[in-house]
XYZ file of C-alpha atoms in Angstrom:
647
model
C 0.000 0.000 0.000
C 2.911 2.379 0.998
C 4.596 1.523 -2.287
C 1.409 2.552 -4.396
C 0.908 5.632 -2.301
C 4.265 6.876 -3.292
C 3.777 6.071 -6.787
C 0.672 7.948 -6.703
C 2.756 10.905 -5.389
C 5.319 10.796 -8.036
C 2.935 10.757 -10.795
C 1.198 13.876 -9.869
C 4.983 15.689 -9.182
C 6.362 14.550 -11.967
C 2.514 14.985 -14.443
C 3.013 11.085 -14.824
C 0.689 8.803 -15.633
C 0.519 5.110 -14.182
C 0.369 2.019 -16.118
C -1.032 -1.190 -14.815
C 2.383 -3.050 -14.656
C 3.302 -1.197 -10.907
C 7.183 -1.768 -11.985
C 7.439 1.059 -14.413
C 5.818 4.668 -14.897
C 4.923 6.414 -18.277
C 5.375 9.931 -19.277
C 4.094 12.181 -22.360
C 7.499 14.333 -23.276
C 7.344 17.023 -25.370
C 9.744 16.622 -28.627
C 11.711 19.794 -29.729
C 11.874 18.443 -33.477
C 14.854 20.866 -35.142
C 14.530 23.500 -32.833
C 10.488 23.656 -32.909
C 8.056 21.882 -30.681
C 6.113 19.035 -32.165
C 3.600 17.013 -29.994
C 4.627 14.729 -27.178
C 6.633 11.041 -27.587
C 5.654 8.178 -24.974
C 8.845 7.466 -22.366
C 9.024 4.507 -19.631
C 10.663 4.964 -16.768
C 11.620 1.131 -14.354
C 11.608 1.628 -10.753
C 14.803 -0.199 -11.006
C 16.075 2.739 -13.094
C 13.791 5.342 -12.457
C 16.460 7.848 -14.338
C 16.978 5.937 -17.688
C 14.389 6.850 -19.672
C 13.075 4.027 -21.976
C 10.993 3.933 -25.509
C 9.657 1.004 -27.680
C 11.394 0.494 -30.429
C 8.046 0.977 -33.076
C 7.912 4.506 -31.225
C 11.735 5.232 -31.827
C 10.833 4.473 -35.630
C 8.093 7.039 -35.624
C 9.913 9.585 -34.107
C 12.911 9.741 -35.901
C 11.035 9.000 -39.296
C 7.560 9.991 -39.365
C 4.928 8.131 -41.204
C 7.138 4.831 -40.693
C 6.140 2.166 -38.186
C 8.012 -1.270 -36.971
C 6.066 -4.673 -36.789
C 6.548 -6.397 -33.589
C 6.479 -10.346 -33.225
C 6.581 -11.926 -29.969
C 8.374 -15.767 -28.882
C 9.085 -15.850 -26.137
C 11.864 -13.721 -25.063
C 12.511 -13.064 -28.615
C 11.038 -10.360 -30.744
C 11.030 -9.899 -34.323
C 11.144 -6.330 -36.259
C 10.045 -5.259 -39.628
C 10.320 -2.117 -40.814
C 10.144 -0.880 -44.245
C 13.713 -1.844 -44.914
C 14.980 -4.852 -42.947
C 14.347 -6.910 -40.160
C 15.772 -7.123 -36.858
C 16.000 -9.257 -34.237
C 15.561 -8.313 -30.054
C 16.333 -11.015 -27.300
C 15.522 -9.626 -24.101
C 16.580 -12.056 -21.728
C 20.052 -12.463 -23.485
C 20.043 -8.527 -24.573
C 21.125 -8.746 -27.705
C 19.854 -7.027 -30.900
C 20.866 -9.029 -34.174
C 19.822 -7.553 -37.787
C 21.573 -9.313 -41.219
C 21.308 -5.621 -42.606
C 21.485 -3.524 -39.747
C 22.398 -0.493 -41.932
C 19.543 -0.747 -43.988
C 17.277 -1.336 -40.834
C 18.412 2.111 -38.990
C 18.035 3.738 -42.356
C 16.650 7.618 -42.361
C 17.987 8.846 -45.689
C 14.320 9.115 -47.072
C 14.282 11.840 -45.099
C 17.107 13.605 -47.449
C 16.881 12.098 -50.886
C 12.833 11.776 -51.107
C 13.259 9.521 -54.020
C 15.207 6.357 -51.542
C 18.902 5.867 -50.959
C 20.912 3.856 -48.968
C 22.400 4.368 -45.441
C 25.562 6.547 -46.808
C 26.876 9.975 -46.434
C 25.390 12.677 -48.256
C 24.617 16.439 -46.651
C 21.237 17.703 -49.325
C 22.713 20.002 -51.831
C 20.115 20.462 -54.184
C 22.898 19.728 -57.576
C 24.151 16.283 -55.936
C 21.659 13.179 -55.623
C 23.099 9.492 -54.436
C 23.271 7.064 -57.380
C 25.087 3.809 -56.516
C 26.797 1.436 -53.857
C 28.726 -1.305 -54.205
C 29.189 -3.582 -50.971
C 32.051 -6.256 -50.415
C 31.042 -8.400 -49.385
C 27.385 -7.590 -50.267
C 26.059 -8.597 -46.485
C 27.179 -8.850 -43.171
C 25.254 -9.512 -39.874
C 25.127 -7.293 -37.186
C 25.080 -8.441 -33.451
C 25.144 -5.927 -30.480
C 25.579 -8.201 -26.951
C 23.943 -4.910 -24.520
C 24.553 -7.649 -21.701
C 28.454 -6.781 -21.713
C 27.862 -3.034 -20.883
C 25.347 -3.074 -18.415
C 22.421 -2.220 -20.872
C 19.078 -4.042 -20.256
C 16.722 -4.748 -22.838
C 12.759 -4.921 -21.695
C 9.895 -6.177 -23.203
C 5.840 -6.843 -23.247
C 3.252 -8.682 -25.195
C 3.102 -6.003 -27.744
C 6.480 -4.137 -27.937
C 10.111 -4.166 -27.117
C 11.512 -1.258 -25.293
C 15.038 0.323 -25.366
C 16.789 2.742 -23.522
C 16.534 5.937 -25.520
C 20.089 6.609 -25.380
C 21.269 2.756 -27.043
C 18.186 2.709 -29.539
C 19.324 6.432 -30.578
C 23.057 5.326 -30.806
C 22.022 2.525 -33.350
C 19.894 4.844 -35.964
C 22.424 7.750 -35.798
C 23.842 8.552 -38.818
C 25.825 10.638 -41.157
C 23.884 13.348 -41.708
C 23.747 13.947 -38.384
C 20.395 12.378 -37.583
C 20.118 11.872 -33.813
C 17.661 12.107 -31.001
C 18.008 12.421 -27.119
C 16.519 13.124 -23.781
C 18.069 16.114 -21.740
C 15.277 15.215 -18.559
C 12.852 17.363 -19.953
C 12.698 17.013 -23.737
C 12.827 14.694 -26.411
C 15.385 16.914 -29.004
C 15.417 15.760 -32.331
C 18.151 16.886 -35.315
C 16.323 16.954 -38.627
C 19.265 19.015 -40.558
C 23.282 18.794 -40.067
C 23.072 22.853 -40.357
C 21.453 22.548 -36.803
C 22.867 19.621 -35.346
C 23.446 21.290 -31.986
C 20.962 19.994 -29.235
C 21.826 22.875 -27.343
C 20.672 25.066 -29.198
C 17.560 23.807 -29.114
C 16.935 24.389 -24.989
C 19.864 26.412 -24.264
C 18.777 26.961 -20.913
C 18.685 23.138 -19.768
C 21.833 22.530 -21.804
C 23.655 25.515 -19.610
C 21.554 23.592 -16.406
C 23.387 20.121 -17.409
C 26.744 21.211 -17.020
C 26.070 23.699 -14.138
C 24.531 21.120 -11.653
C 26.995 19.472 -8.951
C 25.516 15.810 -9.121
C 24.155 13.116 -11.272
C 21.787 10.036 -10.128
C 23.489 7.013 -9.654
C 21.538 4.868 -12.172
C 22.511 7.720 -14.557
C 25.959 7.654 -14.026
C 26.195 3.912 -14.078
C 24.540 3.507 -17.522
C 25.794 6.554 -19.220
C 29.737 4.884 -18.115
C 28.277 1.449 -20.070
C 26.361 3.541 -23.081
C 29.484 5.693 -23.793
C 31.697 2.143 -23.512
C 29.633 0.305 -25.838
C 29.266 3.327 -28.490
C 33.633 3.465 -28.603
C 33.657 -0.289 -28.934
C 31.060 -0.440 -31.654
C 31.387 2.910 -33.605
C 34.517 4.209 -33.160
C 36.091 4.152 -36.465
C 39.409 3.730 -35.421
C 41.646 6.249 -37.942
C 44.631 5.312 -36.608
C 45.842 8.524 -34.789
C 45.477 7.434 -30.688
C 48.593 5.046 -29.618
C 45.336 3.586 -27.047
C 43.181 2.291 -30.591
C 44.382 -1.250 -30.869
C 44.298 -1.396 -26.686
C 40.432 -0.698 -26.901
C 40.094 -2.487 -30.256
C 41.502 -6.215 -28.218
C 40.524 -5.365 -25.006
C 37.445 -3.014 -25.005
C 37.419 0.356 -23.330
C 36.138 -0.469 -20.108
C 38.841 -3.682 -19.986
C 41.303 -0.575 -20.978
C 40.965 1.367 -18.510
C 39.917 -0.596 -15.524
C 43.319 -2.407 -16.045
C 45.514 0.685 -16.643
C 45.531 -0.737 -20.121
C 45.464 3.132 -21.042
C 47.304 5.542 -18.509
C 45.488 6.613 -16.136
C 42.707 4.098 -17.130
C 41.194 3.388 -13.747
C 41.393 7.147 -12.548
C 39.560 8.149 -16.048
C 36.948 5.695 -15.658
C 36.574 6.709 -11.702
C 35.816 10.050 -13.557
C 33.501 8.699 -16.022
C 31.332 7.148 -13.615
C 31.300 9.705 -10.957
C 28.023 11.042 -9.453
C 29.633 14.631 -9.508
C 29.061 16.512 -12.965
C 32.259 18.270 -12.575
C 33.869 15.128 -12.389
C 32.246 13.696 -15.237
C 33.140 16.320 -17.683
C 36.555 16.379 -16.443
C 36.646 12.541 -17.253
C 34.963 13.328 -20.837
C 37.631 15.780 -21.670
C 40.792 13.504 -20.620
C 39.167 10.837 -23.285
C 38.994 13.452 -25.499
C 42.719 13.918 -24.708
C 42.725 9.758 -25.583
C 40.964 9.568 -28.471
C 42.340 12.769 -30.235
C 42.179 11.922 -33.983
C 42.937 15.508 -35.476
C 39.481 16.766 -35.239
C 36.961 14.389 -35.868
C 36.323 12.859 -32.355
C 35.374 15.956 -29.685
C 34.292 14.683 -26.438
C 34.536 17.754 -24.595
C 30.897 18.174 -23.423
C 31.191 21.335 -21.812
C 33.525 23.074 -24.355
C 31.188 21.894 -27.543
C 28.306 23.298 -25.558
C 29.894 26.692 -24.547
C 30.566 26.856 -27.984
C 27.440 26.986 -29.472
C 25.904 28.650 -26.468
C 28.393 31.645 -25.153
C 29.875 34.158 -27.134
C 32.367 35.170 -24.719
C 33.911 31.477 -24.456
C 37.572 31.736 -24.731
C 39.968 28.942 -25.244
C 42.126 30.467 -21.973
C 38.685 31.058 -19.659
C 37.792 26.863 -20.692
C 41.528 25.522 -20.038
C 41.389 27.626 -16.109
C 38.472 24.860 -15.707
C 40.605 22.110 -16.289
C 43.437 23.509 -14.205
C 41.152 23.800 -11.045
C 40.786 20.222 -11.299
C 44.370 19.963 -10.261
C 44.031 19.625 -6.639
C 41.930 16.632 -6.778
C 43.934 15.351 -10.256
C 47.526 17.173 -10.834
C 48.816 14.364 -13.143
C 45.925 14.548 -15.626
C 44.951 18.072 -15.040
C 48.653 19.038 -15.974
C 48.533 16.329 -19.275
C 45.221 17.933 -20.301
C 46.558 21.466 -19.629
C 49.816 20.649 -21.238
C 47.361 18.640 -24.423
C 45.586 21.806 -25.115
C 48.149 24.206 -25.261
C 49.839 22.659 -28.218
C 46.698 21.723 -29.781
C 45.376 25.920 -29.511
C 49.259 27.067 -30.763
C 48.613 26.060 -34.370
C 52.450 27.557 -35.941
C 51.625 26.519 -39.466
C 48.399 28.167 -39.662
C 49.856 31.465 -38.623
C 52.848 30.441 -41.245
C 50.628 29.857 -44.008
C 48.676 32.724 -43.569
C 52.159 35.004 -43.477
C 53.187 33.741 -46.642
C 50.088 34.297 -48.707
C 50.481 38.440 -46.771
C 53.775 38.080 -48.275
C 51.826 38.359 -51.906
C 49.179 40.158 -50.772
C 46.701 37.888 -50.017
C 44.343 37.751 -46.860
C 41.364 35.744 -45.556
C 38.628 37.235 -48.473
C 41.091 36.387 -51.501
C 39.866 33.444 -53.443
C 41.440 33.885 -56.713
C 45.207 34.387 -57.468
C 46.382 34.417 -60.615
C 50.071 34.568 -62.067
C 51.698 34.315 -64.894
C 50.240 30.880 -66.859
C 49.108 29.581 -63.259
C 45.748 30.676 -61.584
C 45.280 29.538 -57.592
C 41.711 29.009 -56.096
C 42.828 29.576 -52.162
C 40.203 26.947 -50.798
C 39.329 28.213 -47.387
C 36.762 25.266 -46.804
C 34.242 22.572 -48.400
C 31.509 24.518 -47.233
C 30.026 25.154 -44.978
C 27.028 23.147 -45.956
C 24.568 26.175 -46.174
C 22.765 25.320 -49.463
C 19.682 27.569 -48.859
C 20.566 29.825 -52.015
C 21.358 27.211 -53.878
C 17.574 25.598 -53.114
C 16.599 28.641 -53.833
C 18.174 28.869 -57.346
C 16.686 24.770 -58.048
C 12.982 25.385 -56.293
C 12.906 28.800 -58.914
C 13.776 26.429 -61.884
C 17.187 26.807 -62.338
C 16.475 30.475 -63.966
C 19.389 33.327 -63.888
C 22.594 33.365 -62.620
C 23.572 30.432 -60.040
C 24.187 31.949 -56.390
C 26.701 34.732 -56.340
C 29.734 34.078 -54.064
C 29.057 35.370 -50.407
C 31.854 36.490 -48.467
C 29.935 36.620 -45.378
C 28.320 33.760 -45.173
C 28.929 31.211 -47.598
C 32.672 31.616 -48.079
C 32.950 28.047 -48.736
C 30.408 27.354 -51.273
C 30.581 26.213 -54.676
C 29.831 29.044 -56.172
C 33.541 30.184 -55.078
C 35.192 27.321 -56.896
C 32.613 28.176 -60.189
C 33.954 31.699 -59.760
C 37.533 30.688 -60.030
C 37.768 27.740 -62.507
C 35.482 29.937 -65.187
C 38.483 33.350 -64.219
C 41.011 30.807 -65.178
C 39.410 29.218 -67.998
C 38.432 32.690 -69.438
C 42.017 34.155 -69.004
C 43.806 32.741 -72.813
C 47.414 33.234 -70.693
C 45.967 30.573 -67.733
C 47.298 27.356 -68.117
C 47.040 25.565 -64.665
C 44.782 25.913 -61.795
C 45.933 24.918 -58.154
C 43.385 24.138 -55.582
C 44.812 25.398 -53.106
C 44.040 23.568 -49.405
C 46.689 24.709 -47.248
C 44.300 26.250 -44.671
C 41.368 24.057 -45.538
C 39.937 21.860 -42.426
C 37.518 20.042 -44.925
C 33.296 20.591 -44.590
C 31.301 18.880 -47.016
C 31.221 15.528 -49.237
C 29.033 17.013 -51.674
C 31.283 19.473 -52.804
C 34.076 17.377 -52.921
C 32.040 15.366 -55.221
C 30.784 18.327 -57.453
C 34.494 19.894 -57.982
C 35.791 16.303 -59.021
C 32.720 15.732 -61.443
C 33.274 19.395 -62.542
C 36.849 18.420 -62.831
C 37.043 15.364 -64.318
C 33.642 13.798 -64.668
C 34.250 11.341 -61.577
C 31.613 11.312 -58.487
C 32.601 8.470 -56.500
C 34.608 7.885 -53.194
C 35.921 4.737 -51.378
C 35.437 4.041 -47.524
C 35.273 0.956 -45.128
C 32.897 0.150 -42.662
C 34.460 -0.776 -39.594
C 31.943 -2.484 -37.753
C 31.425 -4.823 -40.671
C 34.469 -5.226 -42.244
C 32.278 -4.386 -45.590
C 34.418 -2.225 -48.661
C 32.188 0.773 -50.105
C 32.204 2.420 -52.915
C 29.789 4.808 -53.042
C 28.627 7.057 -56.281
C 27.141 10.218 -56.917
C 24.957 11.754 -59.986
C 26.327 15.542 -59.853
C 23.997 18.297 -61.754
C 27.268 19.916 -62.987
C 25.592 22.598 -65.759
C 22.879 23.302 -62.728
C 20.040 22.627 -64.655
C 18.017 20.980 -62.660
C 18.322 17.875 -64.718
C 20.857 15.042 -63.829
C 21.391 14.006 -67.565
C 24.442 12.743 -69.834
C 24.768 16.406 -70.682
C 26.268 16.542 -67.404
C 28.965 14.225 -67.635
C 30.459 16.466 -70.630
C 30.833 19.629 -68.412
C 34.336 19.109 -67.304
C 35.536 18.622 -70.866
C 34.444 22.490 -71.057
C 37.703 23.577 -68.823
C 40.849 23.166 -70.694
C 42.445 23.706 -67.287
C 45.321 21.528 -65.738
C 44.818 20.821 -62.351
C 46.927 20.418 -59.334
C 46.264 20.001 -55.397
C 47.964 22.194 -53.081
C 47.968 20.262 -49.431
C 49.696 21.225 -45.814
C 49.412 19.573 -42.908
C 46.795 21.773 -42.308
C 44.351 20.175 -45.298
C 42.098 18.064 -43.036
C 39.509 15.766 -43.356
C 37.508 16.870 -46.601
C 40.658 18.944 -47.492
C 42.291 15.737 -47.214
C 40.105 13.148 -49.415
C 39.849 15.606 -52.256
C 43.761 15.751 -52.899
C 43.028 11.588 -52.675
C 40.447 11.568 -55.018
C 42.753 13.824 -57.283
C 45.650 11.832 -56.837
C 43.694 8.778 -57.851
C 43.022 10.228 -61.167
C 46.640 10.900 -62.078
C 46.573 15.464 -61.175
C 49.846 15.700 -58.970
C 49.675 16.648 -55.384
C 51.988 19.578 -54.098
C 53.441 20.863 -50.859
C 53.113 18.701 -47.613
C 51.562 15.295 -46.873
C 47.882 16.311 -45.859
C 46.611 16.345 -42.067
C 44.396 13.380 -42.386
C 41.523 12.902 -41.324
C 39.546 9.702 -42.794
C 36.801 9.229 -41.030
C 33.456 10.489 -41.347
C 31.669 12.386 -38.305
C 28.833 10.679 -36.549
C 27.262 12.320 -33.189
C 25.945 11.111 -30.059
C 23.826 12.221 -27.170
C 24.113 10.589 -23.947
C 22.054 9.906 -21.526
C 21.976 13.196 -19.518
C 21.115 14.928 -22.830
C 24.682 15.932 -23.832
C 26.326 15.885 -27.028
C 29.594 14.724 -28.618
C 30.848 13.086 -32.099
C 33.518 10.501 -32.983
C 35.087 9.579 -35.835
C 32.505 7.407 -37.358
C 32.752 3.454 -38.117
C 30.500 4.119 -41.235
C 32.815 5.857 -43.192
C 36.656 5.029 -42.748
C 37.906 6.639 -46.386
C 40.442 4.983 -48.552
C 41.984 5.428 -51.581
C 41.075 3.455 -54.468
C 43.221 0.345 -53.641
C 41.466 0.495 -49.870
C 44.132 2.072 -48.242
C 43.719 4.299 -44.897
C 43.988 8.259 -46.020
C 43.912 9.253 -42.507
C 47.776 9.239 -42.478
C 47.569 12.065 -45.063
C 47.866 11.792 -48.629
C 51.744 12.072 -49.996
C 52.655 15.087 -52.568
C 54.152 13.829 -55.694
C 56.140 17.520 -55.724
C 57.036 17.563 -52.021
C 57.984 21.222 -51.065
C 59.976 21.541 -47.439
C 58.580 24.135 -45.158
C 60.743 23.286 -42.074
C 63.783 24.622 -40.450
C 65.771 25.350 -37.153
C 65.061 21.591 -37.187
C 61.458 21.918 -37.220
C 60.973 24.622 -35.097
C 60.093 27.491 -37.713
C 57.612 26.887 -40.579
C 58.452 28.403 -43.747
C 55.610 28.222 -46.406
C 57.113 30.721 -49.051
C 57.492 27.844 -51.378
C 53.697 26.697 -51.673
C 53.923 30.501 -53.290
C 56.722 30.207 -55.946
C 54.294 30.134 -58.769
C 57.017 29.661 -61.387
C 58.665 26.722 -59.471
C 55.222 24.890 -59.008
C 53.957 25.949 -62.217
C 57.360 23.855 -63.996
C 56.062 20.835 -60.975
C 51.914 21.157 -63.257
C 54.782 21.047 -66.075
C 56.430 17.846 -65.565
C 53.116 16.250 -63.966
C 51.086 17.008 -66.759
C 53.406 15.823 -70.007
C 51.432 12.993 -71.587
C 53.685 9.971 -72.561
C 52.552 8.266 -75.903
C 52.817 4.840 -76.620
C 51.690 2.356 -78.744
C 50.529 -1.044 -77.882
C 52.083 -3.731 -77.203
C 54.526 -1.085 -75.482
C 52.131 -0.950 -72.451
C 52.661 -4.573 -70.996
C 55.601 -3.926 -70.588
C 54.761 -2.003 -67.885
C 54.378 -3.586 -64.454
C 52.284 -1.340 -62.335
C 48.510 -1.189 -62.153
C 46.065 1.041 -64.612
C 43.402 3.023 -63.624
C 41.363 4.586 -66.215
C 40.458 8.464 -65.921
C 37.414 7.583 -63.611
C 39.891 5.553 -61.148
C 38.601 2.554 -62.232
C 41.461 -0.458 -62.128
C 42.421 -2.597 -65.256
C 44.743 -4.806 -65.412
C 46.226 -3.389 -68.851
C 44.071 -1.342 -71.037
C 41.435 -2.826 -73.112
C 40.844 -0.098 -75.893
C 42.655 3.249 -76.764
C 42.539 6.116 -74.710
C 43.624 7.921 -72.091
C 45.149 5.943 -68.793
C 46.625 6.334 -65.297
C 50.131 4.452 -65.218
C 52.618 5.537 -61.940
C 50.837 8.158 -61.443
C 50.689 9.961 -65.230
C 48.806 10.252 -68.138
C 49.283 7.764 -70.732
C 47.902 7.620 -74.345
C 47.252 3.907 -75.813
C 46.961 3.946 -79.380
């Protein structure tokens, strides 16, 4: 009687509702669906848990993609799920979830390409559309064991529930779809330009990180969530010296056995019922995990971010030091982490060079001599509002202008420049120039190298399955609203040779474009790239705070499935070192004579005549980067990396 009374009490505090079952209470949350209220979503809340907040997996499905539903089938302990894609698998006394195309099952790209794609990468400009994938092998299964990390599984006669946090972790995706529960509202991210949370409820994101404790339960299961989404989806780039630690051992195993330095303290941290601690913890794997960019786990700095204007890099760093009474060891590593990550030399090196012929941050277009320079600042951002604009309006007029202030990035910048240079009779060559560029969006990557050379295709690995993708685009490239033959002619329009400009600076994006150009036989100048090659994926957990990792979906490659995230190698190296490494020097990525001789030698075309080609021991690529193992027909080839003609 005393245990119903209470529950009777709690319902009215909390505006709950009973259910019949006395061993879990329901609640109608209100969903903040891309910043704007939209109705209320169904939570579950186990006495046993009473601060891990629950949801049937048919309701996930209807939240995240509206209009869809999941068919549940009860046996016993086991329940089988249909949704419009694939079928799934939920045993809830073993807690496991099995699907034989788990990608396909989690799959929200309808949202994006009306029309139906598949689970890949692709960010909704209007002139790009997803064509093609090719799978090796063609099908893996998918088992998650929840039992290992602490994560129960519940059912009924009708449904089968999931913590929100674990069923959100297995639909998130590259575009930056995600869902979470911040103890108040259900926050939804409809569109990766406003995939902040926190922006959504600013005020109970600022709440999060100000409180002093957490609940237990909370704690507990946000320690196992965060533990199972590094094991599962972290796409391991190759950058931490603790990857192949967590990779045998798992990341709990890692750090409860000093595996990792520091590994017991950190996960001490992790699963602390003081917030302070927490996001301490949070940082120092951030400190772990570092992968160039990629992977930010710094809760509080990502949200201060977004949130604060007056968030400086010094004011965030005094936070960490504060910590050192309690933690001096990994208060001073993180201090000492930071500093070197915040004192970027080559930036500031780069930047001096281009003053030293008079360029600054709004120059896009360089020209000299027989050589023109597009100075890249970055693949976006991924603000294609004019450019809907321009394809809802028919494609009529002028494509959008370039805009300095807020679309710096766009393709209409790269337009600009390659039509200058192709325009000017004394142009010649055209360097992309990415020694500043920190990368932004696939489907401009994919529009410059259709525009370029007619190819729309990149290579990745999934981690989690072991699977090889290659993934292809259709790319509007005359913008008329058409995706046609016509376009595949477009880049035979520029009679421009091209070259890649990279630093170590040239990340992510900036860093699978030179790859894709390399691929296709254009030579690569300056420094090995920065890296980068993984996709982003992001994550809420369980408190309602967000952070992203370099994703297991999208591990790039070259075309012979090599890692890129080591950087991609110049063919024209120029050094930009000395003092032993000390000072940066990057006067040479500016010696337009000396790199326009490099576009020279690159770009003479060797004839030959067959049989003279088998002869040749290498592999052939033709101009799309597809491999053959000698050419078939005459034309134009790839051999070590130059043009060949076969006659």
């Amino acid at each position: 009687m005393e245990r119903y009374l209470l529950t009777i009490v709690a319902a009215i505090m909390a505006t709950m509702t009973t259910h019949a079952d006395p061993g879990f209470l329901t609640k109608q949350v209100p969903v903040n669906r891309g910043g704007k209220d939209d109705g209320n979503v169904t939570l579950r809340f186990y006495e046993d848990m009473p601060s891990i907040a629950y949801i049937s997996a048919a309701d996930f499905q209807a939240l995240v993609l509206p209009g869809s539903t999941i068919n549940v089938t009860k046996d016993g302990d086991t329940y089988s799920l249909q949704n419009q894609y694939a079928t799934a698998t939920v045993n809830t006394a073993t807690e496991q979830f099995s699907s034989d195309n788990y990608m396909a099952f989690t799959n929200l790209m309808s949202l994006i390409q009306e029309e139906g794609m598949d689970n890949v990468y692709l960010d909704g400009a209007p002139y790009i559309r997803y064509k093609s994938q090719e799978l090796t092998p063609v099908s893996v299964a998918v088992t998650f064991d929840f039992q290992k990390y602490g994560i129960d599984l519940r059912g009924d006669d009708e449904a089968v529930y999931f913590p929100f946090a674990t069923i959100a972790d297995l639909y998130s995706d590259l575009y930056y779809h995600i869902a979470g529960y911040n103890g108040e509202k259900v926050l939804v991210v409809t569109d990766n330009n406003y995939a902040e949370i926190c922006t959504f409820e600013p005020e109970r994101a600022k709440a999060l990180l100000n409180q002093t404790t957490r609940q237990a339960d909370l704690a507990d299961f946000t320690y196992g969530e965060f533990c199972f989404v590094i094991d599962k989806f972290y796409g391991m780039p190759g950058r931490s010296p603790y990857e192949n630690t967590i990779k045998e051992n798992g990341l709990d195993k890692s750090l409860s056995d000093n595996l990792i330095d520091n590994g017991a303290v950190i996960k001490q941290l992790l699963k602390s019922t003081d917030m302070k601690d927490y996001i301490f913890g949070m940082n120092c794997m951030q400190m772990l995990l570092y992968d160039g960019g990629h992977t930010n786990l710094a809760v509080d700095l990502r949200t201060y971010m977004e949130l604060e204007d007056e968030i400086t890099t010094s004011k965030w760093i005094n936070g960490i030091k504060a910590m050192a009474a309690s933690y001096p060891e990994l208060s001073q590593q993180l201090f000492d982490f930071y500093s070197i990550l915040f004192n970027n030399k080559r930036n500031t090196a780069i930047e001096e060079a281009r003053e030293q012929k008079g360029l600054d941050e709004t120059s896009y277009y360089y020209k000299e001599g027989d050589t023109a320079y597009l100075l890249y600042p970055q693949f976006g951002p991924t603000n294609f509002l004019d450019w809907q604009a321009y394809y809802d309006g028919g494609c009529q007029g002028d494509i959008p202008e370039v805009d300095f202030d807020d679309n710096y990035g766009d393709l209409s910048v790269v337009l600009d420049a390659m039509n200058k240079a192709n325009e000017d009779p004394e142009v010649k060559n055209f360097v992309v120039d990415l020694s500043l560029n920190p990368g932004g969006s696939l489907d401009i990557v994919m529009a410059m190298t259709a525009l370029m050379n007619g190819q729309s295709h990149f290579y990745s690995e999934n981690t989690l399955t072991g699977q090889r993708q290659l993934i292809e685009y259709d790319v509007d490239c005359n913008f008329d609203g058409v995706f046609d033959e016509k376009d595949k002619e477009v880049y035979k329009n520029y009679n421009l040779n091209y070259a890649v400009l990279t630093s170590k600076e040239s990340f992510s994006c900036g860093n699978l474009f030179p790859s894709l150009m390399k691929d296709m036989g254009f030579p690569i100048i300056g420094e090995t790239s920065g890296g980068g090659g993984c996709a982003v994926q992001n994550f809420i957990s369980p408190e309602g705070l967000q952070y992203q990792i370099s994703s297991y979906r999208g591990r790039l490659t070259d075309q012979h499935w090599t890692s890129i995230d080591a950087g991609v190698e110049p063919d024209y190296p120029i050094v930009v070192t000395t003092d032993g490494g000390e000072t940066y020097d990057y006067s040479g990525f500016y010696d337009v004579a000396a790199i326009s001789n490099m576009i020279k030698e690159a770009t003479d075309i060797k004839s030959l005549h067959a049989p003279d080609y088998q002869a040749q021991k290498d592999l052939w690529y033709t101009l799309d980067g597809r491999r053959v193992t000698v050419p078939a027909a005459k034309g134009i080839y790839i051999n070590r990396g130059r043009k060949v003609v076969v006659k």
